[in-house]
Amino acid sequence: MTGDSAKAQEAFQSTLRDAALRTANREALRDRLWFFSQARWRCLAASEEGLQPEHSTLDECEVRPHAAAQVRQLQPEELAVWISGAPDPQRSALAAYYLDEFSLSEMLALLALNPKELSKLICAGRRQFQAWLNATTPEYDEP
Amino acid sequence: MSIFRISSREKTLVRIAPITEKPRVDRHMRVALLRARRNAAFAEELKDQQEFDRAISELVKAVPVSQEIAEWFRNEKLIPQEKRSWKKAIRNPVILSIVTSLAVIAGIAVFILFERMHDFPGSDTARKLLTIASATRATQLESVQTEAGALGDLFFMKYRLEHYDVPAEFADLRTDGARVFDDDEGHRVAQISVPENRMQLFLFPADRDPKKAQVREFSGWKFVEQEGWSGAVQIRDGVCFMAALRGEQRDLAPYLAKAQE
């Protein structure tokens, strides 16, 4: 979400502190996704500090049958940087979707999106990532 | 239209299909995935999408996390399980079908129980005779114009039917026809037609216990209903008497009240 582990850790710790404070004040956390929604907003706030990436239109390309093999050539950090560079809400949508921990209704609640909007963001993300993969792993030979 | 035709809404859902199999997948999503897998063109696209998503998800899981955060999540549940509310559960078609079928079964059971509560020895025969009463034409009966109470002698003298006597409550009614016939079990049944309220009176042998050959007794008036006809039944000396008319039980009440007076 931030592209910077220090910022991410700070967002995480401040969310934990807030949760602990609320628990100490006997304020029940009624929303079961409260922790994730708070962490998301803190990450977005943190990423808005400092240098901002230029807004540009990314190339898009349909997902290819060998895309999974291309992905396996990447390092996790490369993917993390790519996702953190995406504009929000696409960044949050990609992060929540590929974390593979939430159900669809949880994701929609967390991101305040409807299914059509989420689908559009994820599809665009896939195509942009495929285009980026084609550019970064051009030497991949199709079987 | 094929049941596997995929709508645009379902296409939208398929594009955000769960990356791995999960137990709490929404029903609309399950239907969309089923249709997508049955659609030749879409199935291939879905397969590529899911492989791509799985590869990315594995990479996401491999993103290094600080020791402190990893430790915290090791001891805490990532997402607390949502309790399934009864309102949501009741909307599930499977549960709805089970509840509906149980309600129908319970309704039938209550209806049968209610019917059985009103049953008495000879009630089955009484119901059959109500069906006969509804189908009897005047021409089927022998013309007899007298008081109903007087027909007991006729049945005894002509048909040797003992105790086929009309009770006092109905003895004064004028008759316009009568007959004696065998029912489907071979029992002798006397039928009397009364012009008042187009009433019909029946006399038939009471039910007997097959083991002891004793008459199954009951006391007072009992009621049966069948095909819009109502009957009031009484037993005396091993013979059942039934007064039947088209209508409800309350239509027979004035006749039965006479005896109480």
PDB file of N, CA and C in Angstrom, chain B residues 118 120 165-171 199 201-203 218-224 231-236 240-244 249 252-253 255-260:
ATOM      1  N   HIS B 118     -61.758 -35.977  16.118  1.00  0.00           N
ATOM      2  CA  HIS B 118     -63.219 -35.990  15.953  1.00  0.00           C
ATOM      3  C   HIS B 118     -63.732 -37.340  15.470  1.00  0.00           C
ATOM      4  N   PHE B 120     -64.777 -41.302  15.564  1.00  0.00           N
ATOM      5  CA  PHE B 120     -65.477 -42.161  16.534  1.00  0.00           C
ATOM      6  C   PHE B 120     -65.767 -43.470  15.808  1.00  0.00           C
ATOM      7  N   ASP B 165     -84.423 -48.072  14.489  1.00  0.00           N
ATOM      8  CA  ASP B 165     -85.426 -47.085  14.912  1.00  0.00           C
ATOM      9  C   ASP B 165     -84.863 -45.668  14.831  1.00  0.00           C
ATOM     10  N   VAL B 166     -85.722 -44.759  14.361  1.00  0.00           N
ATOM     11  CA  VAL B 166     -85.315 -43.351  14.264  1.00  0.00           C
ATOM     12  C   VAL B 166     -85.438 -42.732  15.660  1.00  0.00           C
ATOM     13  N   PRO B 167     -84.418 -42.027  16.170  1.00  0.00           N
ATOM     14  CA  PRO B 167     -84.487 -41.420  17.510  1.00  0.00           C
ATOM     15  C   PRO B 167     -85.626 -40.401  17.620  1.00  0.00           C
ATOM     16  N   ALA B 168     -86.015 -40.129  18.842  1.00  0.00           N
ATOM     17  CA  ALA B 168     -87.157 -39.256  19.105  1.00  0.00           C
ATOM     18  C   ALA B 168     -86.997 -37.869  18.483  1.00  0.00           C
ATOM     19  N   GLU B 169     -85.748 -37.350  18.427  1.00  0.00           N
ATOM     20  CA  GLU B 169     -85.496 -36.001  17.889  1.00  0.00           C
ATOM     21  C   GLU B 169     -85.979 -35.856  16.441  1.00  0.00           C
ATOM     22  N   PHE B 170     -85.944 -36.986  15.690  1.00  0.00           N
ATOM     23  CA  PHE B 170     -86.275 -36.930  14.272  1.00  0.00           C
ATOM     24  C   PHE B 170     -87.542 -37.748  13.940  1.00  0.00           C
ATOM     25  N   ALA B 171     -88.142 -38.342  14.986  1.00  0.00           N
ATOM     26  CA  ALA B 171     -89.268 -39.262  14.765  1.00  0.00           C
ATOM     27  C   ALA B 171     -90.495 -38.566  14.166  1.00  0.00           C
ATOM     28  N   MET B 199     -83.391 -33.261   4.067  1.00  0.00           N
ATOM     29  CA  MET B 199     -82.584 -34.057   4.990  1.00  0.00           C
ATOM     30  C   MET B 199     -82.658 -35.532   4.627  1.00  0.00           C
ATOM     31  N   LEU B 201     -81.915 -39.480   6.400  1.00  0.00           N
ATOM     32  CA  LEU B 201     -81.618 -40.202   7.640  1.00  0.00           C
ATOM     33  C   LEU B 201     -81.081 -41.573   7.265  1.00  0.00           C
ATOM     34  N   PHE B 202     -80.067 -42.012   7.993  1.00  0.00           N
ATOM     35  CA  PHE B 202     -79.473 -43.329   7.713  1.00  0.00           C
ATOM     36  C   PHE B 202     -79.459 -44.151   8.993  1.00  0.00           C
ATOM     37  N   LEU B 203     -79.669 -45.443   8.837  1.00  0.00           N
ATOM     38  CA  LEU B 203     -79.519 -46.387   9.954  1.00  0.00           C
ATOM     39  C   LEU B 203     -78.599 -47.490   9.446  1.00  0.00           C
ATOM     40  N   PHE B 218     -70.110 -45.431  21.717  1.00  0.00           N
ATOM     41  CA  PHE B 218     -69.742 -44.039  22.028  1.00  0.00           C
ATOM     42  C   PHE B 218     -71.003 -43.363  22.541  1.00  0.00           C
ATOM     43  N   SER B 219     -70.825 -42.267  23.221  1.00  0.00           N
ATOM     44  CA  SER B 219     -72.009 -41.645  23.825  1.00  0.00           C
ATOM     45  C   SER B 219     -72.345 -40.320  23.146  1.00  0.00           C
ATOM     46  N   GLY B 220     -73.602 -39.956  23.174  1.00  0.00           N
ATOM     47  CA  GLY B 220     -74.059 -38.667  22.645  1.00  0.00           C
ATOM     48  C   GLY B 220     -74.006 -38.596  21.128  1.00  0.00           C
ATOM     49  N   TRP B 221     -74.138 -37.352  20.668  1.00  0.00           N
ATOM     50  CA  TRP B 221     -74.102 -37.111  19.212  1.00  0.00           C
ATOM     51  C   TRP B 221     -72.680 -36.794  18.763  1.00  0.00           C
ATOM     52  N   LYS B 222     -72.305 -37.414  17.668  1.00  0.00           N
ATOM     53  CA  LYS B 222     -70.999 -37.119  17.058  1.00  0.00           C
ATOM     54  C   LYS B 222     -71.255 -36.551  15.668  1.00  0.00           C
ATOM     55  N   PHE B 223     -70.278 -35.792  15.188  1.00  0.00           N
ATOM     56  CA  PHE B 223     -70.505 -35.117  13.902  1.00  0.00           C
ATOM     57  C   PHE B 223     -69.443 -35.491  12.868  1.00  0.00           C
ATOM     58  N   VAL B 224     -69.896 -35.566  11.630  1.00  0.00           N
ATOM     59  CA  VAL B 224     -68.968 -35.795  10.505  1.00  0.00           C
ATOM     60  C   VAL B 224     -69.314 -34.800   9.400  1.00  0.00           C
ATOM     61  N   GLY B 231     -73.267 -34.534   9.073  1.00  0.00           N
ATOM     62  CA  GLY B 231     -74.089 -35.590   9.669  1.00  0.00           C
ATOM     63  C   GLY B 231     -73.943 -35.621  11.176  1.00  0.00           C
ATOM     64  N   ALA B 232     -75.053 -35.898  11.879  1.00  0.00           N
ATOM     65  CA  ALA B 232     -75.035 -36.071  13.339  1.00  0.00           C
ATOM     66  C   ALA B 232     -75.321 -37.553  13.588  1.00  0.00           C
ATOM     67  N   VAL B 233     -74.401 -38.203  14.306  1.00  0.00           N
ATOM     68  CA  VAL B 233     -74.494 -39.660  14.465  1.00  0.00           C
ATOM     69  C   VAL B 233     -74.684 -40.018  15.933  1.00  0.00           C
ATOM     70  N   GLN B 234     -75.529 -41.008  16.148  1.00  0.00           N
ATOM     71  CA  GLN B 234     -75.784 -41.502  17.508  1.00  0.00           C
ATOM     72  C   GLN B 234     -75.829 -43.036  17.442  1.00  0.00           C
ATOM     73  N   ILE B 235     -75.447 -43.702  18.517  1.00  0.00           N
ATOM     74  CA  ILE B 235     -75.497 -45.165  18.530  1.00  0.00           C
ATOM     75  C   ILE B 235     -76.505 -45.623  19.599  1.00  0.00           C
ATOM     76  N   ARG B 236     -77.294 -46.649  19.223  1.00  0.00           N
ATOM     77  CA  ARG B 236     -78.240 -47.221  20.198  1.00  0.00           C
ATOM     78  C   ARG B 236     -78.518 -48.664  19.807  1.00  0.00           C
ATOM     79  N   CYS B 240     -76.300 -47.577  14.381  1.00  0.00           N
ATOM     80  CA  CYS B 240     -75.988 -46.144  14.313  1.00  0.00           C
ATOM     81  C   CYS B 240     -77.097 -45.448  13.530  1.00  0.00           C
ATOM     82  N   PHE B 241     -77.435 -44.257  14.000  1.00  0.00           N
ATOM     83  CA  PHE B 241     -78.389 -43.415  13.284  1.00  0.00           C
ATOM     84  C   PHE B 241     -77.633 -42.151  12.862  1.00  0.00           C
ATOM     85  N   MET B 242     -77.866 -41.750  11.605  1.00  0.00           N
ATOM     86  CA  MET B 242     -77.244 -40.489  11.161  1.00  0.00           C
ATOM     87  C   MET B 242     -78.280 -39.618  10.461  1.00  0.00           C
ATOM     88  N   ALA B 243     -78.383 -38.388  10.916  1.00  0.00           N
ATOM     89  CA  ALA B 243     -79.199 -37.384  10.224  1.00  0.00           C
ATOM     90  C   ALA B 243     -78.234 -36.539   9.407  1.00  0.00           C
ATOM     91  N   ALA B 244     -78.496 -36.462   8.095  1.00  0.00           N
ATOM     92  CA  ALA B 244     -77.557 -35.744   7.222  1.00  0.00           C
ATOM     93  C   ALA B 244     -78.274 -34.662   6.440  1.00  0.00           C
ATOM     94  N   GLN B 249     -72.541 -28.205  10.548  1.00  0.00           N
ATOM     95  CA  GLN B 249     -72.951 -28.856  11.797  1.00  0.00           C
ATOM     96  C   GLN B 249     -74.027 -28.043  12.534  1.00  0.00           C
ATOM     97  N   LEU B 252     -77.746 -28.617  12.000  1.00  0.00           N
ATOM     98  CA  LEU B 252     -78.379 -29.775  12.646  1.00  0.00           C
ATOM     99  C   LEU B 252     -78.726 -29.484  14.107  1.00  0.00           C
ATOM    100  N   ALA B 253     -78.127 -28.430  14.621  1.00  0.00           N
ATOM    101  CA  ALA B 253     -78.281 -28.122  16.050  1.00  0.00           C
ATOM    102  C   ALA B 253     -79.739 -27.971  16.498  1.00  0.00           C
ATOM    103  N   TYR B 255     -82.406 -29.469  15.625  1.00  0.00           N
ATOM    104  CA  TYR B 255     -83.043 -30.782  15.785  1.00  0.00           C
ATOM    105  C   TYR B 255     -82.534 -31.467  17.059  1.00  0.00           C
ATOM    106  N   LEU B 256     -81.256 -31.335  17.317  1.00  0.00           N
ATOM    107  CA  LEU B 256     -80.652 -32.010  18.466  1.00  0.00           C
ATOM    108  C   LEU B 256     -81.046 -31.312  19.771  1.00  0.00           C
ATOM    109  N   ALA B 257     -81.319 -30.017  19.662  1.00  0.00           N
ATOM    110  CA  ALA B 257     -81.718 -29.246  20.860  1.00  0.00           C
ATOM    111  C   ALA B 257     -83.072 -29.686  21.373  1.00  0.00           C
ATOM    112  N   LYS B 258     -83.910 -30.223  20.492  1.00  0.00           N
ATOM    113  CA  LYS B 258     -85.265 -30.658  20.877  1.00  0.00           C
ATOM    114  C   LYS B 258     -85.187 -31.696  21.994  1.00  0.00           C
ATOM    115  N   ALA B 259     -84.241 -32.621  21.866  1.00  0.00           N
ATOM    116  CA  ALA B 259     -84.121 -33.702  22.843  1.00  0.00           C
ATOM    117  C   ALA B 259     -83.722 -33.154  24.206  1.00  0.00           C
ATOM    118  N   GLN B 260     -82.824 -32.162  24.178  1.00  0.00           N
ATOM    119  CA  GLN B 260     -82.352 -31.583  25.443  1.00  0.00           C
ATOM    120  C   GLN B 260     -83.488 -30.871  26.178  1.00  0.00           C
TER     121      GLN B 260
END
